[in-house]
Coordinates of C-alpha atoms in Angstrom, one line a residue:
Chain A
M13 CA 23.5 142.1 24.9
K14 CA 23.9 145.7 25.8
S15 CA 21.0 148.0 26.5
E16 CA 21.0 151.1 24.4
E17 CA 22.1 154.4 25.8
N18 CA 18.7 155.6 24.8
S19 CA 16.6 155.2 27.9
T20 CA 13.4 154.5 25.9
V21 CA 14.7 151.0 25.1
P22 CA 13.8 148.7 28.1
V23 CA 16.4 146.5 29.8
I24 CA 15.9 143.2 28.0
K25 CA 16.0 140.1 30.1
R26 CA 16.8 136.8 28.5
R27 CA 13.7 135.2 29.8
T28 CA 11.5 137.9 28.4
L29 CA 13.0 137.5 25.0
L30 CA 12.7 133.8 25.0
G31 CA 9.0 134.3 25.0
G32 CA 6.0 132.2 26.0
A33 CA 4.1 129.3 24.5
A34 CA 1.9 131.5 22.3
T35 CA 4.6 132.3 19.8
A36 CA 7.1 129.9 18.4
A37 CA 9.8 132.2 19.7
V38 CA 10.5 135.8 20.6
V39 CA 13.6 136.9 18.9
L40 CA 15.9 139.9 18.8
V41 CA 15.8 141.9 15.6
Q42 CA 18.2 144.6 14.8
T43 CA 16.9 147.6 12.9
T44 CA 18.9 149.5 10.4
F45 CA 19.6 152.1 13.0
G46 CA 21.1 149.5 15.3
K47 CA 18.1 149.4 17.7
V48 CA 17.5 146.0 19.2
M49 CA 13.8 145.1 19.4
Q50 CA 11.7 142.1 20.4
K51 CA 9.7 140.4 17.6
A52 CA 7.4 137.4 17.8
V53 CA 7.8 134.9 15.0
T54 CA 5.8 131.9 13.9
Q55 CA 7.0 128.3 13.5
A56 CA 7.2 128.8 9.7
E57 CA 9.4 131.8 10.0
L58 CA 11.5 130.1 12.6
I59 CA 12.3 127.1 10.4
G60 CA 13.6 129.4 7.7
D61 CA 17.2 129.7 9.0
P62 CA 17.8 128.4 12.5
T63 CA 21.1 130.2 12.8
K64 CA 19.4 133.6 12.7
K65 CA 16.7 133.1 15.3
L66 CA 16.5 132.0 18.9
G67 CA 14.5 128.9 19.6
P68 CA 12.1 128.0 22.5
P69 CA 13.7 127.7 25.9
P70 CA 14.3 124.4 27.9
G71 CA 11.1 122.9 29.1
I72 CA 9.8 120.3 31.5
L73 CA 9.0 117.6 29.0
G74 CA 10.7 116.7 25.7
T75 CA 9.0 116.5 22.4
R76 CA 9.4 114.9 19.0
S77 CA 10.2 117.0 16.0
P78 CA 7.0 117.8 14.2
F79 CA 8.6 116.1 11.2
E80 CA 8.8 112.7 13.1
K81 CA 5.5 110.9 13.5
P82 CA 6.1 107.3 14.5
V83 CA 2.8 105.7 15.6
K84 CA 1.5 102.4 16.7
L85 CA -1.1 100.5 14.7
P86 CA -4.1 99.8 16.9
S87 CA -6.9 97.3 16.6
D88 CA -9.7 96.3 19.1
T89 CA -7.4 94.5 21.4
S90 CA -3.8 95.3 20.4
S91 CA -1.5 98.0 19.1
R92 CA 1.6 97.3 17.0
T93 CA 5.1 98.8 17.3
P94 CA 6.4 100.5 14.1
L95 CA 9.4 98.3 13.8
Q96 CA 10.4 99.7 10.4
N97 CA 10.6 103.2 11.8
L98 CA 12.9 102.5 14.7
F99 CA 16.7 102.3 15.2
G100 CA 18.8 100.3 17.6
T101 CA 17.0 97.9 19.9
I102 CA 15.2 99.9 22.6
T103 CA 11.6 100.7 21.8
P104 CA 10.5 104.2 22.9
A105 CA 8.1 103.5 25.8
D106 CA 5.2 105.3 24.1
L107 CA 5.6 103.0 21.1
H108 CA 5.7 99.7 23.1
Y109 CA 3.2 97.3 21.7
E110 CA -0.1 96.6 23.6
R111 CA -2.2 93.5 24.0
H112 CA -4.9 93.4 26.6
H113 CA -8.2 91.7 27.2
G114 CA -10.3 94.3 28.9
G115 CA -8.8 97.7 28.1
V116 CA -6.3 99.6 30.1
P117 CA -7.2 100.1 33.8
S118 CA -6.6 103.3 35.7
I119 CA -4.9 102.4 39.0
D120 CA -4.0 104.7 41.9
P121 CA -0.5 103.8 43.0
N122 CA -1.3 104.9 46.5
K123 CA -4.0 102.2 46.7
Y124 CA -2.1 99.5 44.8
E125 CA -1.5 96.3 46.7
L126 CA 0.0 92.9 45.7
L127 CA -1.3 89.8 47.6
I128 CA 0.8 86.7 47.7
H129 CA -1.0 83.7 49.4
G130 CA -1.8 80.0 49.1
M131 CA 0.9 77.5 49.8
V132 CA 3.1 80.0 51.7
K133 CA 4.3 80.3 55.3
K134 CA 2.8 83.8 55.7
P135 CA 0.3 85.3 53.2
M136 CA 1.4 88.9 52.7
I137 CA 0.3 92.1 51.0
F138 CA 2.8 94.5 49.5
T139 CA 2.2 98.1 48.6
L140 CA 4.1 99.8 45.7
G141 CA 6.3 101.5 48.2
D142 CA 7.1 98.1 49.8
L143 CA 8.0 96.6 46.4
K144 CA 10.4 99.5 45.8
R145 CA 12.2 98.9 49.1
F146 CA 13.4 95.4 48.3
P147 CA 16.7 94.9 46.5
S148 CA 16.1 95.7 42.9
V149 CA 17.3 94.5 39.4
S150 CA 17.2 95.9 35.9
R151 CA 17.1 93.9 32.7
I152 CA 16.9 94.7 29.0
M153 CA 14.7 92.1 27.3
F154 CA 12.0 91.7 24.7
L155 CA 8.3 91.0 25.2
E156 CA 6.4 89.3 22.5
C157 CA 2.8 88.2 22.0
S158 CA 2.5 84.6 21.1
G159 CA 0.1 85.5 18.4
N160 CA 2.6 87.9 16.8
Y161 CA 2.2 86.8 13.2
R162 CA 0.4 88.0 10.0
G163 CA 1.5 87.1 6.5
S164 CA -1.2 86.7 4.1
K165 CA -0.8 89.7 1.8
E166 CA 2.1 91.6 0.2
T167 CA 1.3 95.0 1.5
L168 CA 2.3 94.2 5.1
S169 CA 5.1 96.2 6.9
P170 CA 7.2 94.7 9.7
Q171 CA 4.8 96.5 12.0
A172 CA 1.8 94.6 10.5
I173 CA 3.6 91.3 10.3
C174 CA 5.1 91.1 13.8
G175 CA 4.7 94.5 15.5
L176 CA 3.6 92.8 18.7
T177 CA 7.1 92.7 20.1
S178 CA 9.1 95.5 21.8
Q179 CA 12.1 95.9 24.0
S180 CA 12.5 97.9 27.2
E181 CA 14.8 98.0 30.2
W182 CA 12.6 96.7 33.0
T183 CA 13.4 97.5 36.7
G184 CA 11.8 95.9 39.7
V185 CA 12.1 93.3 42.4
M186 CA 12.8 89.6 41.6
L187 CA 9.8 87.5 42.3
S188 CA 12.2 85.1 44.1
T189 CA 12.9 87.8 46.6
L190 CA 9.1 88.1 47.4
F191 CA 8.8 84.3 47.5
R192 CA 11.6 84.3 50.0
E193 CA 9.9 86.9 52.1
V194 CA 6.6 85.0 52.3
G195 CA 8.3 81.6 52.6
I196 CA 6.8 79.3 49.9
D197 CA 5.9 75.7 50.6
P198 CA 8.4 73.3 49.0
K199 CA 5.3 71.4 47.7
A200 CA 4.2 74.4 45.7
K201 CA 4.7 73.8 42.0
W202 CA 2.6 76.5 40.3
F203 CA 1.4 79.9 41.0
L204 CA -1.6 81.8 39.6
A205 CA -0.8 85.3 38.4
E206 CA -3.9 87.6 38.4
G207 CA -4.2 91.1 37.0
S208 CA -6.5 93.9 37.9
D209 CA -7.9 94.9 34.5
A210 CA -11.5 94.4 33.5
A211 CA -10.6 90.9 32.3
V212 CA -9.0 90.1 35.7
M213 CA -6.6 88.1 33.5
T214 CA -5.1 85.0 35.0
R215 CA -2.3 82.5 34.0
S216 CA -0.7 79.6 35.8
I217 CA 3.1 79.8 35.9
P218 CA 5.5 77.0 37.1
V219 CA 7.2 78.0 40.4
E220 CA 10.6 77.3 38.9
K221 CA 10.2 80.2 36.5
G222 CA 9.1 82.3 39.4
L223 CA 12.2 81.5 41.3
E224 CA 14.5 81.6 38.3
D225 CA 14.3 85.1 36.6
T226 CA 10.7 86.5 36.9
I227 CA 10.7 90.1 37.8
V228 CA 7.9 92.1 39.5
A229 CA 8.6 95.3 37.5
Y230 CA 7.6 98.8 38.4
A231 CA 9.8 100.8 35.9
Q232 CA 10.2 100.8 32.2
N233 CA 13.1 102.6 30.4
G234 CA 14.0 104.6 33.4
E235 CA 10.5 105.7 34.6
A236 CA 7.3 104.2 36.0
I237 CA 5.7 101.6 33.7
R238 CA 3.2 103.2 31.4
P239 CA -0.5 102.3 32.1
E240 CA -0.6 100.5 28.7
Q241 CA 2.2 98.3 29.8
G242 CA 0.9 97.5 33.3
Y243 CA 1.2 100.5 35.7
P244 CA 2.0 100.4 38.5
A245 CA 3.4 96.9 38.5
R246 CA 3.5 93.8 36.3
L247 CA 5.3 90.5 35.8
V248 CA 8.0 90.1 33.2
L249 CA 9.2 86.6 32.4
P250 CA 12.3 86.7 30.3
G251 CA 11.8 84.8 27.0
W252 CA 8.2 83.7 27.7
E253 CA 5.0 84.6 25.8
G254 CA 3.6 88.0 26.6
N255 CA 0.4 86.9 28.2
T256 CA 2.3 85.2 31.0
C257 CA 3.8 88.6 31.8
V258 CA 0.6 89.6 33.7
K259 CA 0.1 93.3 33.8
W260 CA -1.5 95.3 36.6
I261 CA -0.6 92.3 38.8
R262 CA -2.7 92.2 42.0
R263 CA -2.5 88.6 43.3
I264 CA -0.2 85.6 43.2
E265 CA -1.5 82.3 44.6
L266 CA 0.9 79.4 45.2
S267 CA -0.5 75.9 44.5
D268 CA 0.5 72.3 43.7
T269 CA -1.5 72.1 40.4
P270 CA -2.2 74.5 37.5
F271 CA -5.4 76.4 37.6
M272 CA -6.4 75.8 33.9
T273 CA -7.5 79.4 33.3
R274 CA -9.3 80.5 30.1
E275 CA -6.2 82.0 28.6
E276 CA -4.1 78.8 29.0
T277 CA -6.8 76.4 27.8
S278 CA -9.1 77.9 25.2
K279 CA -6.7 80.6 24.0
Y280 CA -3.0 80.4 24.2
T281 CA -2.7 76.8 23.0
E282 CA -2.1 75.5 19.5
R283 CA -2.9 72.5 17.3
V284 CA 0.1 70.5 16.4
A285 CA 0.7 67.6 14.0
G286 CA -1.1 64.5 15.2
G287 CA -4.3 66.4 16.0
K288 CA -3.3 67.3 19.6
N289 CA -3.6 70.7 21.3
R290 CA -0.3 71.9 22.8
Q291 CA -0.7 73.7 26.2
F292 CA 1.8 75.6 28.4
S293 CA 3.9 76.5 25.4
F294 CA 5.6 79.3 27.3
V295 CA 8.9 80.0 25.5
M296 CA 9.1 82.2 22.4
D297 CA 11.2 80.5 19.7
A298 CA 14.0 82.4 17.8
R299 CA 13.0 84.8 15.2
S300 CA 14.3 87.6 13.0
I301 CA 13.0 90.2 10.6
I302 CA 14.6 92.6 8.2
T303 CA 13.2 96.0 9.1
Y304 CA 15.0 97.8 6.3
P305 CA 14.5 97.5 3.4
A306 CA 11.0 96.4 4.0
Y307 CA 7.5 97.4 2.8
P308 CA 6.7 100.2 2.3
A309 CA 10.3 101.4 1.7
K310 CA 11.7 102.1 -1.7
V311 CA 15.4 101.7 -2.6
E312 CA 17.9 102.6 -5.3
K313 CA 20.3 100.4 -7.1
G314 CA 23.7 100.3 -5.3
W315 CA 24.8 100.0 -1.7
I316 CA 22.1 99.2 0.8
E317 CA 22.7 98.3 4.5
I318 CA 20.2 95.6 5.3
R319 CA 19.1 96.0 8.9
G320 CA 16.9 94.1 11.3
I321 CA 16.4 92.6 14.7
A322 CA 16.6 89.0 16.0
W323 CA 15.7 87.4 19.3
S324 CA 15.1 84.2 21.1
G325 CA 13.3 83.2 24.2
R326 CA 15.7 80.4 24.8
G327 CA 18.9 82.5 25.2
K328 CA 21.2 84.5 23.0
I329 CA 21.2 84.8 19.3
V330 CA 24.5 83.4 18.0
R331 CA 24.1 84.1 14.3
V332 CA 21.8 85.8 11.9
E333 CA 22.1 85.0 8.2
V334 CA 20.8 87.0 5.3
S335 CA 20.1 85.9 1.7
T336 CA 19.8 88.3 -1.1
D337 CA 19.2 85.8 -3.9
T338 CA 15.9 84.3 -2.9
G339 CA 17.4 81.8 -0.5
K340 CA 20.0 80.2 -2.7
T341 CA 22.9 81.4 -0.7
W342 CA 23.3 82.8 2.9
N343 CA 25.7 85.3 4.4
E344 CA 26.6 85.9 8.0
T345 CA 25.6 89.4 9.3
L346 CA 27.2 91.7 11.9
L347 CA 25.5 91.4 15.3
Q348 CA 25.2 94.6 17.4
D349 CA 27.1 94.4 20.7
P350 CA 26.3 93.5 23.4
V351 CA 24.3 90.4 22.4
L352 CA 22.0 89.9 25.4
D353 CA 20.2 86.8 26.6
K354 CA 16.5 86.9 25.6
A355 CA 16.7 90.3 24.0
H356 CA 16.2 92.0 20.6
T357 CA 19.6 91.9 18.8
G358 CA 20.5 94.2 15.9
F359 CA 22.0 92.7 12.8
R360 CA 23.5 94.5 9.7
Y361 CA 24.5 93.4 6.3
L362 CA 26.0 95.5 3.5
W363 CA 24.6 94.6 0.1
N364 CA 25.3 96.0 -3.3
W365 CA 22.1 95.6 -5.2
N366 CA 22.4 95.2 -8.9
G367 CA 18.9 96.5 -9.6
Q368 CA 17.4 93.1 -10.6
T369 CA 14.2 91.8 -8.9
T370 CA 15.2 89.4 -6.0
E371 CA 14.1 88.2 -2.6
I372 CA 15.9 89.1 0.6
M373 CA 15.4 87.4 3.9
S374 CA 17.0 86.8 7.3
R375 CA 17.0 83.7 9.6
A376 CA 18.1 83.6 13.2
I377 CA 20.0 80.9 15.0
D378 CA 20.1 80.8 18.8
E379 CA 22.4 79.2 21.3
T380 CA 20.4 76.0 21.4
G381 CA 21.1 75.4 17.7
Y382 CA 17.5 76.2 16.7
I383 CA 17.2 77.7 13.2
Q384 CA 14.3 80.0 12.4
P385 CA 12.1 77.9 10.2
F386 CA 10.2 78.7 6.9
Y387 CA 6.4 79.0 6.9
E388 CA 6.0 75.6 5.2
Q389 CA 8.1 73.9 7.9
L390 CA 5.9 75.4 10.6
L391 CA 2.7 74.5 8.8
Q392 CA 3.8 70.9 8.6
A393 CA 4.8 70.8 12.3
R394 CA 1.3 72.2 13.2
G395 CA -0.7 69.8 11.2
G396 CA -1.8 72.5 8.8
S397 CA -3.3 74.8 11.5
G398 CA -2.5 78.4 12.0
G399 CA -2.2 79.7 15.6
Y400 CA 0.2 80.8 18.2
H401 CA 4.0 80.6 18.0
F402 CA 4.3 81.3 14.3
N403 CA 7.8 82.7 13.7
P404 CA 8.6 82.1 10.0
V405 CA 11.3 83.6 8.0
T406 CA 10.0 86.9 6.4
R407 CA 10.7 87.1 2.7
W408 CA 10.8 90.5 1.0
V409 CA 10.6 91.0 -2.7
V410 CA 12.8 93.8 -4.0
Q411 CA 11.4 94.8 -7.3
K412 CA 13.3 96.4 -10.3
N413 CA 11.6 99.7 -9.6
G414 CA 12.9 99.7 -6.0
E415 CA 9.6 98.9 -4.3
V416 CA 9.7 96.3 -1.6
Y417 CA 6.8 93.9 -0.9
L418 CA 6.2 91.0 1.4
R419 CA 6.1 87.6 -0.3
P420 CA 2.9 86.4 1.4
D421 CA 2.8 83.1 3.3
V422 CA 0.0 81.2 1.7
K423 CA -0.3 77.4 1.5
G424 CA 1.3 76.4 -1.8
N425 CA 3.2 79.6 -2.3
A426 CA 6.5 77.9 -1.6
Chain B
M7 CA 44.8 111.8 93.4
T8 CA 46.8 111.7 90.3
T9 CA 49.8 113.8 89.5
T10 CA 50.4 115.5 86.2
A11 CA 52.8 112.7 85.3
Q12 CA 50.3 110.0 86.0
Q13 CA 47.7 112.0 84.1
Y14 CA 50.1 112.2 81.2
A15 CA 50.8 108.4 81.3
I16 CA 47.0 107.7 81.4
N17 CA 46.5 110.0 78.4
Q18 CA 49.2 108.3 76.4
Y19 CA 47.7 104.9 77.3
A20 CA 44.3 106.1 76.2
I21 CA 45.6 107.6 73.0
R22 CA 47.3 104.3 72.2
I23 CA 44.0 102.4 72.8
V24 CA 42.1 104.8 70.6
C25 CA 44.7 104.5 67.9
I26 CA 44.6 100.7 68.0
L27 CA 40.8 100.7 68.0
F28 CA 40.7 103.1 65.1
A29 CA 43.2 101.0 63.1
L30 CA 41.0 98.0 63.8
L31 CA 38.0 99.8 62.7
V32 CA 39.6 100.9 59.5
F33 CA 40.9 97.4 58.9
V34 CA 37.4 95.9 59.4
Q35 CA 35.8 98.6 57.2
C36 CA 38.4 97.9 54.4
S37 CA 37.8 94.2 54.5
R38 CA 34.1 94.9 54.3
S39 CA 34.3 97.3 51.4
N40 CA 36.6 94.9 49.5
A41 CA 33.9 92.4 49.8
G42 CA 31.4 95.3 49.4
N43 CA 30.1 94.1 46.0
D44 CA 29.5 90.7 47.3
T45 CA 27.7 92.0 50.4
I46 CA 25.4 94.1 48.3
R47 CA 24.6 91.5 45.7
S48 CA 24.7 88.2 47.5
E49 CA 21.5 86.8 48.9
E50 CA 23.4 84.9 51.5
K51 CA 24.2 88.3 53.2
W52 CA 20.5 89.3 53.2
P53 CA 18.5 89.1 56.4
P54 CA 16.1 86.1 56.6
T55 CA 13.3 88.5 55.8
F56 CA 13.3 92.3 55.2
G57 CA 10.1 93.0 57.1
F58 CA 8.5 94.9 54.3
G59 CA 4.7 94.5 53.6
R60 CA 2.1 93.2 56.0
T61 CA 0.4 89.9 56.8
A62 CA -2.8 89.4 54.8
S63 CA -6.0 88.8 56.8
S64 CA -8.4 86.0 55.7
V65 CA -11.0 88.6 55.0
E66 CA -8.6 90.4 52.6
I67 CA -7.7 87.0 51.0
D68 CA -11.3 85.9 50.6
S69 CA -12.3 89.1 48.9
L70 CA -9.7 88.6 46.2
D71 CA -9.5 84.8 45.9
I72 CA -12.0 84.4 43.1
D73 CA -10.4 81.7 41.0
V74 CA -11.8 78.2 40.5
N75 CA -9.5 75.2 39.8
P76 CA -10.3 72.0 37.9
G77 CA -11.0 70.2 41.3
G78 CA -13.8 72.7 42.0
K79 CA -12.0 74.6 44.7
G80 CA -13.4 78.2 44.7
L81 CA -16.8 77.4 43.2
G82 CA -19.6 79.5 44.5
N83 CA -22.4 78.3 46.8
G84 CA -25.2 78.8 44.2
S85 CA -26.7 76.6 41.6
G86 CA -28.3 77.0 38.2
S87 CA -30.4 75.3 35.5
V88 CA -30.3 75.2 31.7
L89 CA -33.6 77.1 31.4
Q90 CA -32.5 79.9 33.8
G91 CA -29.3 80.1 31.8
K92 CA -31.1 80.4 28.5
N93 CA -33.0 83.5 29.8
I94 CA -29.8 85.2 31.1
Y95 CA -27.9 84.3 27.9
L96 CA -30.6 85.9 25.7
S97 CA -30.7 89.1 27.8
K98 CA -27.0 89.5 28.6
C99 CA -24.9 87.5 26.2
A100 CA -26.6 87.1 22.8
I101 CA -25.8 90.6 21.8
C102 CA -22.1 89.7 21.4
H103 CA -22.1 85.9 21.0
G104 CA -25.2 85.6 18.8
K105 CA -28.7 84.2 19.5
T106 CA -27.5 80.6 19.2
G107 CA -23.9 81.1 20.2
V108 CA -22.5 81.0 16.6
E109 CA -23.6 84.2 14.9
G110 CA -21.1 86.5 16.6
P111 CA -19.9 89.2 16.2
Y112 CA -17.6 88.1 19.0
N113 CA -16.3 84.7 20.1
K114 CA -18.1 81.7 18.8
L115 CA -19.3 79.6 21.8
V116 CA -21.1 76.6 20.4
G117 CA -19.6 73.7 18.4
V118 CA -19.7 70.0 18.3
F119 CA -16.6 68.0 19.2
H120 CA -14.9 66.0 16.4
E121 CA -11.3 65.0 16.0
S122 CA -9.5 66.7 13.1
D123 CA -6.0 67.3 11.9
S124 CA -6.2 71.0 11.9
I125 CA -8.3 73.7 13.6
Q126 CA -8.4 77.4 12.9
Q127 CA -8.7 80.1 15.6
G128 CA -12.3 81.0 14.7
E129 CA -13.4 77.3 15.0
K130 CA -12.4 76.9 18.7
T131 CA -15.6 76.6 20.7
I132 CA -16.5 75.4 24.2
G133 CA -17.7 72.0 22.9
N134 CA -14.8 71.2 20.6
Y135 CA -11.9 72.8 22.4
W136 CA -12.3 73.7 26.1
P137 CA -10.7 71.0 28.2
Y138 CA -12.3 71.9 31.6
A139 CA -15.9 72.8 32.5
T140 CA -14.8 74.6 35.7
T141 CA -12.9 77.1 33.5
L142 CA -16.3 78.2 32.2
Y143 CA -17.5 79.1 35.7
D144 CA -14.2 80.9 36.5
Y145 CA -14.1 82.9 33.4
I146 CA -17.8 83.9 33.2
N147 CA -17.6 84.9 36.9
R148 CA -14.6 87.1 36.6
A149 CA -14.8 88.6 33.1
M150 CA -18.4 88.5 31.7
P151 CA -20.4 90.2 30.4
Y152 CA -17.6 92.0 28.7
T153 CA -19.0 95.4 29.3
S154 CA -19.9 94.8 32.9
P155 CA -17.6 92.1 34.3
G156 CA -18.0 90.6 37.7
T157 CA -21.6 91.6 38.1
L158 CA -23.2 88.1 37.9
T159 CA -24.3 86.2 41.0
S160 CA -23.2 82.7 41.6
D161 CA -26.6 81.3 40.6
E162 CA -26.4 83.2 37.3
V163 CA -22.9 81.9 36.6
Y164 CA -24.0 78.3 37.2
S165 CA -27.1 78.9 35.0
L166 CA -25.1 80.2 32.1
T167 CA -22.5 77.5 32.5
A168 CA -25.3 74.9 32.5
F169 CA -26.9 76.5 29.4
L170 CA -23.6 76.6 27.5
L171 CA -22.7 73.1 28.3
Y172 CA -26.1 72.0 27.2
R173 CA -25.9 73.9 23.9
N174 CA -22.5 72.3 23.3
S175 CA -24.0 68.8 23.7
I176 CA -22.0 68.2 26.9
I177 CA -24.8 67.8 29.4
D178 CA -28.6 67.3 29.1
S179 CA -31.2 69.9 29.7
T180 CA -32.4 68.6 33.1
I181 CA -29.1 69.0 35.0
I182 CA -28.9 71.5 37.8
L183 CA -25.3 72.5 38.2
D184 CA -23.6 73.3 41.5
A185 CA -20.3 72.9 43.2
S186 CA -20.7 69.1 43.6
N187 CA -21.3 68.1 40.0
L188 CA -19.6 70.8 37.9
P189 CA -16.1 69.4 38.5
Q190 CA -17.3 66.0 37.4
V191 CA -18.2 67.1 33.9
I192 CA -15.6 65.7 31.5
M193 CA -15.1 67.8 28.4
P194 CA -14.5 65.8 25.2
A195 CA -11.5 67.8 24.1
Q196 CA -9.6 67.3 27.3
K197 CA -7.9 64.1 26.0
L198 CA -6.4 66.1 23.1
F199 CA -4.2 68.4 25.3
I200 CA -0.5 67.7 25.6
D201 CA 2.2 69.6 27.3
D202 CA 4.8 71.6 25.4
D203 CA 7.8 69.5 24.4
R204 CA 9.8 72.0 22.5
R205 CA 13.3 72.3 23.8
G206 CA 15.1 74.3 21.2
G207 CA 17.7 72.6 19.0
P208 CA 17.3 71.8 15.3
E209 CA 13.8 70.3 15.4
V210 CA 10.8 72.4 14.4
K211 CA 7.8 71.6 16.5

């Protein structure tokens, strides 16, 4: 821009014009006499026609549009990801689900230490800086709470039904690298993982899983893990139930027997047929859910792209099938590339809805040949008990008026 | 004393040596960088240890090693009675778990063991579900009371453990619990626990 020949008009610097935080923007306005002046405008004025007004300058942290308000659904002990509001398969880090047993601790990374001891050659302590020096790995994978299921009423969104699952790219050091550094005793069969939250949460993990693919993670989606997800370091065990992925990890003890902690005895175990209680049920079985159209969405007659995510703790999803006629017939869906091992996988199906009431649903099939079961099958396998590891097919009722509701899972509602 | 000619010959010789050495170096570097990816990724090329971190002292280990296993390793040096436990329970625990361990509002602690086909989450109690008594010590010691975890003494933890085992009809009121007898307590639900046998495939378990 040129300054006016009239010397009363100040030399206008770009920075001055692109004003401070107080106003939405400081813009150039041309008077009828051709004079260029600064004018402060409000957000409301700014939105009017974006081609006519300068916007705020680049900043140090990004924002969401004020029109976008995705939020988690918190309870006393957990907070659920808004699956129905998301796209693709990466969960924005501030929308990653939470589940903890003593609140979120505040940990100083400069004081953080990880102790590895027990049946090892050399008990060692690693600082966060030490952990970051080791050869590192990154992996895109899901986390899921084994209690990730609700289904008893029709006004439940995907978030309410199974919002205790999210996906991040995790970066850290392989636990096997640390085991190698301390030298674990070949007679060690288990290790205790202990967190440093107020619950001082503990779980026993088989050493094989520790050696296979467990990661001591310190980064999530490109930056330091968030406190809610375990800052500054946590375990991630691909495909295993969330509580084994101990957050705020402070200690690992190698042993030849499991420790029988409170979480793995009185909590994360489930009744099965035959009146027995199943323990150490580590792996999350294959599951899928249609996230669109799903409650509380409303649709119109005509073409609808049915969308959702599918995942398995045993490996890759090989197929997701969708039914749009209340389970009478099933159609293969398109899986989003790349299909990753133990990761949320996107599926899509193009459907021409004729406007009549119907039920739509998806079922996942993983590389072991496991087919996501219906609620009634699970109930039978569990001797009639509810509990952990409930991964039933989710059935959505699409009504004539376009409203979509969950078909509740209630005994006898088959 | 060398003549200019001799100096020249030596220089030529030196230059040839340098060239050969250089070529050798380039050759070696090329071989290494062709195998570069393997060198960076393969554990076989790692040093036996990286030398990061420091050895943990026994003082450091003892201060953190608070867990108790079913064999009793890690149990404290104290002891406790049912009566002492009752007093502590009423003052520190009843507010969340109820006066008699069933009223809530939080986890129900008291229940009598009986075999049944199904059990719902809210029905799982110490008496009808917990497989190990030592877990009670471990958990109370590390995590309770909920609002002030890790503040109980070893005596208090034994006392509460004794009281809760008594209320759940596992031990009688005269028992004084300590490291020698707590691991001997057999919980009635222990025999119900089986390991996970799901392996994927078509069966739903």
